[in-house]
Amino acid sequence: MYLTPDEEKLMNGERGPTYQKAIEILAALGDIYGADRLIPIKSTQIAGVSYKTIGDAGLEWISDLKGKVVVPSILNPAGMDMECWREMGISEGFAHKQQEIIRAYEALGVRTECSCTPYNIFDDLAGFGDHVAWSESSAISYANSVIGARTNREGGPSALSAALVGKTPNFGFHLDENRVPVISIYVEPELHDSDYGALGYIVGAMIGDKVPIFELISRPTKDELKSLGAAMAASGAVALYHVKDITPEAEKYELPPEKITIEEKQIQEIYKSPYLNKGSDEPDLIAFGCPHSSVPELENLARLLDGKKVKKETWICTSRIIKDGNSALIKHIQRSGAKVFCDTCMVVSPASEKFKCMMVNSGKAHKYAPNLCGVKSILATTEKCVEMAVSG
Ligand code: F3S
């Protein structure tokens, strides 16, 4: 891969070992994937934040870096609510390590908001056609598909390297030819709410990392698209999808001849669960906000919980900026006894591991809860989740 004279200087260590390591990582990726050069990026979103996932080795790696990011950069969710971690049942030891991780990123100039929906809290991160380097799979999917920005599936180290250098190797989804859909997905039933998570759960498992184009008879909201993309990235590795007449690049493409049809009964199958049978463990955690809840999603939950009291542990995960900016709405939700947590989620926090069975309205959380938290999972609509939360 071609490096400019300034990039060569970084490679030769003229600005110190951190920048040298960063450009080595980018150049190695570029060489592996056949990039011609590095291209400037508008922002990064950096995964590898929860102490649960990166442990002491990750903390040490980040703490040893000395430099400053040169583009707006934001963190993925951490392993706990940075303020209400005691309420989550997080230990002092874990909290201390998590705080160290956040401080290490802060020292590098990274914004310490921990969110998988950065597009809902900052306007300066990604617009149509912008090149970015994001690393949380649902955020990647949203950036590529709903915003029309361009990002590869970055790992934490490659996103942080891109943040330090302000560039990323030019390959994969940065190039027009790799954004073309190769499979059509025709969806027969009308969908709403968590049906989109169920659809993503099914389609991701079927198509792996292919780029699909959907033909839908219903018109999804942005939150429903968020849910669809998150689930497809979890059950498969879909980083970009199009929806005919809806997503920004879809009109450029013909429908590819390879076609899958999704029927109503396939969607309903995902909602069926052996854990709802009598004698089985009942859900003991009801969790919303995967990906992090938007304001309209919080408003919907406030409406559904209005005048009710939850009788089961109920979590709603969102971004701190959204919580702080909507205090009346948050108080309305909290009156029901539901807990609103920020900076973290039911998957990346160890706090969910003490539960036996989680009920979620997210296809992504439904996929990950058993594998990453060791907790059984039931997928249900938002309304059914609220019904379960308030039932005795
Ligand atoms: Fe976000 Fe956690 Fe889900 S990081 S996408 S809420 S698994």
Short mmCIF file of C-alpha atoms and ligand atoms in Angstrom, two decimals:
data_model
loop_
_atom_site.label_atom_id
_atom_site.label_comp_id
_atom_site.label_asym_id
_atom_site.label_seq_id
_atom_site.Cartn_x
_atom_site.Cartn_y
_atom_site.Cartn_z
CA MET A 1 0.00 0.00 0.00
CA TYR A 2 1.27 3.45 -0.91
CA LEU A 3 2.22 5.70 2.02
CA THR A 4 2.67 9.46 1.67
CA PRO A 5 5.93 11.04 2.92
CA ASP A 6 4.16 12.12 6.15
CA GLU A 7 2.83 8.62 6.69
CA GLU A 8 6.32 7.22 6.08
CA LYS A 9 7.57 9.45 8.89
CA LEU A 10 5.02 7.91 11.25
CA MET A 11 6.13 4.48 10.07
CA ASN A 12 9.76 5.38 10.79
CA GLY A 13 8.84 6.30 14.36
CA GLU A 14 9.49 10.03 13.99
CA ARG A 15 6.44 10.82 16.14
CA GLY A 16 7.04 8.06 18.67
CA PRO A 17 6.03 4.46 19.19
CA THR A 18 2.26 5.00 19.55
CA TYR A 19 1.83 6.56 16.10
CA GLN A 20 4.30 4.07 14.68
CA LYS A 21 2.25 1.17 16.04
CA ALA A 22 -0.97 2.80 14.79
CA ILE A 23 0.24 3.17 11.21
CA GLU A 24 1.78 -0.30 11.26
CA ILE A 25 -1.66 -1.72 12.13
CA LEU A 26 -3.34 0.29 9.35
CA ALA A 27 -0.66 -0.59 6.78
CA ALA A 28 -0.81 -4.27 7.68
CA LEU A 29 -4.59 -4.28 7.21
CA GLY A 30 -4.24 -2.36 3.96
CA ASP A 31 -1.70 -4.86 2.64
CA ILE A 32 -3.80 -7.87 3.64
CA TYR A 33 -6.97 -6.51 2.02
CA GLY A 34 -5.35 -4.94 -1.05
CA ALA A 35 -5.88 -1.25 -0.22
CA ASP A 36 -4.10 1.20 -2.54
CA ARG A 37 -3.68 3.96 0.10
CA LEU A 38 -4.99 5.45 3.31
CA ILE A 39 -7.99 7.75 3.04
CA PRO A 40 -9.05 10.51 5.49
CA ILE A 41 -11.93 9.70 7.84
CA LYS A 42 -14.49 11.87 9.57
CA SER A 43 -14.80 9.95 12.84
CA THR A 44 -14.18 6.74 14.73
CA GLN A 45 -16.26 4.66 17.11
CA ILE A 46 -14.04 2.48 19.23
CA ALA A 47 -14.98 -0.92 20.67
CA GLY A 48 -12.92 -2.70 23.31
CA VAL A 49 -14.17 -0.68 26.27
CA SER A 50 -15.82 -3.11 28.68
CA TYR A 51 -13.41 -4.56 31.21
CA LYS A 52 -15.48 -7.74 30.86
CA THR A 53 -14.30 -8.14 27.27
CA ILE A 54 -10.79 -6.64 27.19
CA GLY A 55 -9.52 -7.57 30.68
CA ASP A 56 -6.12 -6.54 32.05
CA ALA A 57 -4.26 -7.12 28.77
CA GLY A 58 -6.49 -4.61 26.96
CA LEU A 59 -6.25 -2.08 29.76
CA GLU A 60 -2.45 -2.32 29.70
CA TRP A 61 -2.33 -1.89 25.92
CA ILE A 62 -4.45 1.28 25.94
CA SER A 63 -2.67 2.72 28.99
CA ASP A 64 0.71 2.40 27.28
CA LEU A 65 -0.33 4.53 24.29
CA LYS A 66 0.85 8.14 24.22
CA GLY A 67 -0.79 10.45 21.71
CA LYS A 68 -4.01 12.23 20.73
CA VAL A 69 -6.75 11.27 18.33
CA VAL A 70 -7.14 13.66 15.40
CA VAL A 71 -10.79 13.04 14.46
CA PRO A 72 -13.94 12.98 16.63
CA SER A 73 -13.89 9.61 18.36
CA ILE A 74 -16.41 8.01 20.69
CA LEU A 75 -16.42 4.86 22.79
CA ASN A 76 -18.58 1.78 22.64
CA PRO A 77 -20.52 0.79 25.79
CA ALA A 78 -18.51 -0.08 28.89
CA GLY A 79 -19.10 -2.85 31.41
CA MET A 80 -21.16 -0.69 33.77
CA ASP A 81 -23.10 2.52 34.22
CA MET A 82 -20.28 4.89 35.11
CA GLU A 83 -22.45 6.55 37.79
CA CYS A 84 -24.96 3.93 38.95
CA TRP A 85 -22.66 0.91 38.90
CA ARG A 86 -23.45 -0.02 42.49
CA GLU A 87 -27.15 -0.19 41.61
CA MET A 88 -26.20 -2.70 38.90
CA GLY A 89 -24.43 -4.89 41.46
CA ILE A 90 -20.95 -4.29 39.98
CA SER A 91 -18.03 -5.03 42.32
CA GLU A 92 -15.59 -2.34 43.49
CA GLY A 93 -12.74 -4.21 41.79
CA PHE A 94 -14.46 -4.28 38.40
CA ALA A 95 -15.52 -0.64 38.72
CA HIS A 96 -11.98 0.45 39.48
CA LYS A 97 -10.62 -1.31 36.37
CA GLN A 98 -13.44 0.07 34.20
CA GLN A 99 -12.74 3.60 35.38
CA GLU A 100 -9.05 3.12 34.52
CA ILE A 101 -9.97 2.06 30.98
CA ILE A 102 -12.12 5.15 30.48
CA ARG A 103 -9.37 7.40 31.84
CA ALA A 104 -6.85 5.82 29.47
CA TYR A 105 -9.07 6.56 26.47
CA GLU A 106 -9.74 10.07 27.77
CA ALA A 107 -5.98 10.71 27.93
CA LEU A 108 -5.88 9.89 24.20
CA GLY A 109 -8.52 12.55 23.51
CA VAL A 110 -11.40 10.14 22.91
CA ARG A 111 -14.87 11.37 23.93
CA THR A 112 -15.87 9.24 26.87
CA GLU A 113 -19.54 8.89 26.03
CA CYS A 114 -20.00 5.13 25.76
CA SER A 115 -22.63 4.44 23.16
CA CYS A 116 -23.44 2.01 20.37
CA THR A 117 -25.76 4.61 18.82
CA PRO A 118 -23.37 7.55 18.36
CA TYR A 119 -25.47 8.75 15.40
CA ASN A 120 -28.30 9.53 17.87
CA ILE A 121 -26.20 11.78 20.09
CA PHE A 122 -23.68 13.61 17.88
CA ASP A 123 -24.24 15.25 14.49
CA ASP A 124 -20.59 15.59 13.51
CA LEU A 125 -19.63 11.93 13.21
CA ALA A 126 -20.99 10.65 9.91
CA GLY A 127 -23.05 11.88 6.96
CA PHE A 128 -23.88 10.44 3.56
CA GLY A 129 -20.71 9.44 1.68
CA ASP A 130 -18.36 10.11 4.61
CA HIS A 131 -15.59 7.62 5.28
CA VAL A 132 -15.44 6.57 8.94
CA ALA A 133 -13.88 3.80 11.03
CA TRP A 134 -16.46 2.38 13.41
CA SER A 135 -16.21 -0.86 15.30
CA GLU A 136 -19.46 -1.82 17.00
CA SER A 137 -21.33 -4.10 14.63
CA SER A 138 -24.78 -2.47 14.89
CA ALA A 139 -23.27 1.01 14.58
CA ILE A 140 -21.32 -0.14 11.52
CA SER A 141 -24.49 -1.48 9.95
CA TYR A 142 -26.41 1.73 10.69
CA ALA A 143 -23.61 3.95 9.38
CA ASN A 144 -23.28 2.02 6.13
CA SER A 145 -26.93 1.26 5.51
CA VAL A 146 -29.12 3.98 7.03
CA ILE A 147 -26.76 6.97 6.92
CA GLY A 148 -24.95 5.96 3.74
CA ALA A 149 -21.54 6.58 5.30
CA ARG A 150 -18.72 4.10 4.59
CA THR A 151 -17.00 1.93 7.15
CA ASN A 152 -15.41 -1.47 7.31
CA ARG A 153 -15.95 -3.73 10.30
CA GLU A 154 -13.17 -2.33 12.42
CA GLY A 155 -11.78 -3.98 15.53
CA GLY A 156 -11.02 -1.86 18.59
CA PRO A 157 -7.26 -1.56 17.81
CA SER A 158 -7.79 -0.68 14.14
CA ALA A 159 -10.43 1.96 15.00
CA LEU A 160 -8.14 3.48 17.63
CA SER A 161 -5.23 3.44 15.15
CA ALA A 162 -7.45 5.18 12.59
CA ALA A 163 -8.40 7.76 15.24
CA LEU A 164 -4.73 8.54 15.95
CA VAL A 165 -3.76 8.78 12.28
CA GLY A 166 -7.06 10.24 11.00
CA LYS A 167 -7.10 7.75 8.14
CA THR A 168 -8.14 4.22 7.26
CA PRO A 169 -7.06 1.82 4.48
CA ASN A 170 -9.10 2.17 1.32
CA PHE A 171 -10.72 -1.24 0.82
CA GLY A 172 -13.97 -3.10 1.46
CA PHE A 173 -17.04 -0.94 2.05
CA HIS A 174 -15.14 2.26 1.25
CA LEU A 175 -15.26 1.19 -2.42
CA ASP A 176 -18.39 1.40 -4.62
CA GLU A 177 -17.99 -2.11 -6.00
CA ASN A 178 -18.30 -3.73 -2.58
CA ARG A 179 -21.53 -1.91 -1.71
CA VAL A 180 -23.59 -3.58 -4.44
CA PRO A 181 -26.32 -5.94 -3.14
CA VAL A 182 -25.86 -9.56 -4.15
CA ILE A 183 -29.04 -11.12 -2.74
CA SER A 184 -32.69 -10.01 -2.63
CA ILE A 185 -34.75 -10.63 0.48
CA TYR A 186 -38.49 -10.44 -0.12
CA VAL A 187 -40.42 -10.20 3.13
CA GLU A 188 -44.07 -11.28 2.89
CA PRO A 189 -45.56 -10.19 6.24
CA GLU A 190 -46.05 -6.66 7.47
CA LEU A 191 -43.59 -6.01 10.26
CA HIS A 192 -43.29 -3.65 13.16
CA ASP A 193 -41.31 -3.24 16.39
CA SER A 194 -39.26 -6.32 17.32
CA ASP A 195 -40.36 -8.15 14.15
CA TYR A 196 -37.42 -6.36 12.53
CA GLY A 197 -35.05 -7.88 15.08
CA ALA A 198 -36.59 -11.28 14.41
CA LEU A 199 -36.14 -10.74 10.66
CA GLY A 200 -32.50 -9.76 11.13
CA TYR A 201 -31.94 -12.78 13.35
CA ILE A 202 -33.21 -15.07 10.57
CA VAL A 203 -31.56 -13.36 7.61
CA GLY A 204 -28.14 -12.89 9.21
CA ALA A 205 -27.92 -16.61 9.92
CA MET A 206 -28.87 -17.35 6.29
CA ILE A 207 -26.58 -14.99 4.41
CA GLY A 208 -23.45 -14.53 6.57
CA ASP A 209 -21.58 -11.46 5.34
CA LYS A 210 -23.36 -10.89 2.01
CA VAL A 211 -24.88 -7.51 1.15
CA PRO A 212 -28.67 -7.93 0.88
CA ILE A 213 -31.38 -5.70 -0.51
CA PHE A 214 -34.78 -6.01 1.16
CA GLU A 215 -38.17 -5.62 -0.43
CA LEU A 216 -40.56 -4.83 2.41
CA ILE A 217 -44.29 -4.18 2.35
CA SER A 218 -44.09 -2.14 5.56
CA ARG A 219 -42.12 1.08 6.03
CA PRO A 220 -39.64 0.74 8.88
CA THR A 221 -38.74 3.61 11.19
CA LYS A 222 -35.08 4.44 11.75
CA ASP A 223 -35.24 2.56 15.07
CA GLU A 224 -36.63 -0.49 13.31
CA LEU A 225 -33.81 -0.32 10.76
CA LYS A 226 -31.37 -0.07 13.68
CA SER A 227 -32.88 -3.23 15.11
CA LEU A 228 -32.79 -5.10 11.80
CA GLY A 229 -29.14 -4.25 11.16
CA ALA A 230 -28.07 -5.06 14.74
CA ALA A 231 -29.62 -8.53 14.59
CA MET A 232 -28.18 -9.31 11.13
CA ALA A 233 -24.73 -8.33 12.32
CA ALA A 234 -25.10 -10.60 15.36
CA SER A 235 -26.53 -13.77 13.83
CA GLY A 236 -24.43 -13.25 10.68
CA ALA A 237 -21.82 -10.69 9.76
CA VAL A 238 -23.86 -8.29 7.65
CA ALA A 239 -22.23 -4.85 7.70
CA LEU A 240 -24.28 -3.22 4.94
CA TYR A 241 -27.83 -3.74 3.70
CA HIS A 242 -30.22 -1.84 1.51
CA VAL A 243 -34.00 -1.50 1.67
CA LYS A 244 -35.74 -0.73 -1.60
CA ASP A 245 -37.26 2.78 -1.64
CA ILE A 246 -35.99 3.51 1.87
CA THR A 247 -32.22 3.44 2.46
CA PRO A 248 -30.14 6.12 0.74
CA GLU A 249 -28.19 4.03 -1.76
CA ALA A 250 -30.90 1.50 -2.64
CA GLU A 251 -32.16 3.32 -5.73
CA LYS A 252 -28.77 2.87 -7.46
CA TYR A 253 -29.18 -0.89 -7.65
CA GLU A 254 -31.19 -3.51 -9.57
CA LEU A 255 -32.59 -6.37 -7.53
CA PRO A 256 -30.14 -9.28 -7.77
CA PRO A 257 -31.54 -12.55 -9.17
CA GLU A 258 -30.60 -14.63 -6.10
CA LYS A 259 -33.66 -14.30 -3.89
CA ILE A 260 -34.91 -15.48 -0.51
CA THR A 261 -38.53 -15.11 0.62
CA ILE A 262 -39.27 -14.72 4.33
CA GLU A 263 -42.72 -15.83 5.46
CA GLU A 264 -44.81 -14.89 8.49
CA LYS A 265 -44.36 -18.28 10.10
CA GLN A 266 -40.55 -17.89 10.11
CA ILE A 267 -40.87 -14.62 12.04
CA GLN A 268 -43.33 -16.21 14.53
CA GLU A 269 -40.99 -19.17 15.05
CA ILE A 270 -38.30 -16.88 16.53
CA TYR A 271 -40.71 -15.68 19.21
CA LYS A 272 -41.52 -19.22 20.37
CA SER A 273 -39.57 -20.22 23.45
CA PRO A 274 -39.38 -23.30 25.64
CA TYR A 275 -38.68 -20.97 28.58
CA LEU A 276 -42.24 -19.65 28.54
CA ASN A 277 -43.64 -23.10 29.34
CA LYS A 278 -44.98 -23.84 32.81
CA GLY A 279 -42.33 -25.22 35.11
CA SER A 280 -39.52 -23.54 33.19
CA ASP A 281 -37.52 -20.61 34.58
CA GLU A 282 -39.52 -17.44 34.14
CA PRO A 283 -37.64 -14.44 32.81
CA ASP A 284 -36.09 -12.68 35.79
CA LEU A 285 -34.65 -9.75 33.81
CA ILE A 286 -36.55 -7.72 31.23
CA ALA A 287 -34.07 -5.66 29.23
CA PHE A 288 -34.63 -2.96 26.61
CA GLY A 289 -32.14 -0.85 24.71
CA CYS A 290 -30.07 -3.06 22.43
CA PRO A 291 -28.93 -1.03 20.54
CA HIS A 292 -29.20 1.86 23.00
CA SER A 293 -32.72 3.31 23.20
CA SER A 294 -33.51 6.43 21.23
CA VAL A 295 -35.84 9.17 22.50
CA PRO A 296 -38.86 7.79 20.55
CA GLU A 297 -38.19 4.33 22.02
CA LEU A 298 -38.03 5.80 25.54
CA GLU A 299 -41.28 7.68 24.88
CA ASN A 300 -42.93 4.43 23.82
CA LEU A 301 -41.71 2.68 26.98
CA ALA A 302 -42.93 5.58 29.13
CA ARG A 303 -46.36 5.24 27.52
CA LEU A 304 -46.48 1.47 28.01
CA LEU A 305 -45.29 1.70 31.64
CA ASP A 306 -47.51 4.67 32.52
CA GLY A 307 -49.30 4.12 35.85
CA LYS A 308 -47.81 0.62 36.26
CA LYS A 309 -45.20 -0.87 38.60
CA VAL A 310 -42.67 -3.40 37.42
CA LYS A 311 -42.52 -6.57 39.49
CA LYS A 312 -39.45 -7.99 37.79
CA GLU A 313 -36.00 -6.45 37.41
CA THR A 314 -36.33 -4.18 34.37
CA TRP A 315 -33.48 -2.39 32.64
CA ILE A 316 -33.59 0.18 29.89
CA CYS A 317 -30.19 0.96 28.37
CA THR A 318 -29.53 4.25 26.64
CA SER A 319 -26.82 6.84 26.08
CA ARG A 320 -26.00 9.25 28.91
CA ILE A 321 -26.56 12.31 26.72
CA ILE A 322 -30.08 11.07 25.97
CA LYS A 323 -30.76 10.35 29.65
CA ASP A 324 -29.43 13.72 30.80
CA GLY A 325 -31.27 15.62 28.09
CA ASN A 326 -34.67 14.04 28.79
CA SER A 327 -35.00 14.07 32.55
CA ALA A 328 -38.82 14.37 32.70
CA LEU A 329 -39.17 11.38 30.39
CA ILE A 330 -36.63 9.37 32.39
CA LYS A 331 -38.40 10.18 35.68
CA HIS A 332 -41.69 9.10 34.13
CA ILE A 333 -40.13 5.72 33.28
CA GLN A 334 -38.40 5.40 36.67
CA ARG A 335 -41.72 5.91 38.52
CA SER A 336 -42.61 2.41 37.31
CA GLY A 337 -39.56 0.99 39.08
CA ALA A 338 -37.72 0.29 35.80
CA LYS A 339 -34.02 1.19 35.94
CA VAL A 340 -32.48 3.35 33.23
CA PHE A 341 -28.79 2.58 32.78
CA CYS A 342 -26.29 4.46 30.61
CA ASP A 343 -22.81 3.80 29.23
CA THR A 344 -23.41 0.04 29.18
CA CYS A 345 -25.83 -2.69 28.19
CA MET A 346 -27.24 -6.06 29.20
CA VAL A 347 -24.68 -7.85 27.00
CA VAL A 348 -21.36 -6.12 27.70
CA SER A 349 -21.93 -5.74 31.46
CA PRO A 350 -21.24 -8.68 33.76
CA ALA A 351 -24.21 -7.47 35.85
CA SER A 352 -26.67 -9.51 33.77
CA GLU A 353 -24.84 -12.78 34.43
CA LYS A 354 -26.57 -13.28 37.78
CA PHE A 355 -29.95 -13.68 36.07
CA LYS A 356 -31.29 -16.94 34.69
CA CYS A 357 -33.46 -15.81 31.83
CA MET A 358 -33.67 -12.51 30.00
CA MET A 359 -36.67 -11.29 28.00
CA VAL A 360 -35.67 -8.81 25.31
CA ASN A 361 -37.21 -6.99 22.37
CA SER A 362 -33.92 -7.09 20.45
CA GLY A 363 -32.83 -9.76 17.97
CA LYS A 364 -29.21 -8.90 18.71
CA ALA A 365 -29.51 -9.29 22.49
CA HIS A 366 -31.52 -12.48 21.91
CA LYS A 367 -28.59 -13.87 19.93
CA TYR A 368 -25.85 -12.77 22.34
CA ALA A 369 -27.37 -13.24 25.83
CA PRO A 370 -26.92 -17.03 25.89
CA ASN A 371 -23.39 -17.01 24.44
CA LEU A 372 -21.87 -13.92 26.04
CA CYS A 373 -23.76 -13.75 29.35
CA GLY A 374 -24.69 -17.41 29.92
CA VAL A 375 -28.34 -16.31 30.32
CA LYS A 376 -31.31 -17.90 28.55
CA SER A 377 -33.14 -15.53 26.28
CA ILE A 378 -36.67 -14.95 25.04
CA LEU A 379 -37.46 -12.55 22.20
CA ALA A 380 -40.78 -10.73 22.51
CA THR A 381 -42.45 -7.57 21.30
CA THR A 382 -41.91 -4.41 23.35
CA GLU A 383 -45.51 -4.64 24.60
CA LYS A 384 -45.11 -8.26 25.69
CA CYS A 385 -41.84 -7.43 27.46
CA VAL A 386 -43.62 -4.69 29.41
CA GLU A 387 -46.51 -7.08 30.21
CA MET A 388 -43.98 -9.57 31.58
CA ALA A 389 -42.19 -6.86 33.57
CA VAL A 390 -45.38 -5.77 35.36
CA SER A 391 -46.80 -9.28 35.88
CA GLY A 392 -46.45 -10.87 39.32
FE1 F3S B 1 -25.26 -1.93 21.94
FE2 F3S B 1 -24.83 -3.71 23.78
FE3 F3S B 1 -26.60 -4.20 21.96
S1 F3S B 1 -23.31 -2.52 22.74
S2 F3S B 1 -25.88 -3.09 20.17
S3 F3S B 1 -26.71 -2.56 23.47
S4 F3S B 1 -25.09 -5.63 22.70
#
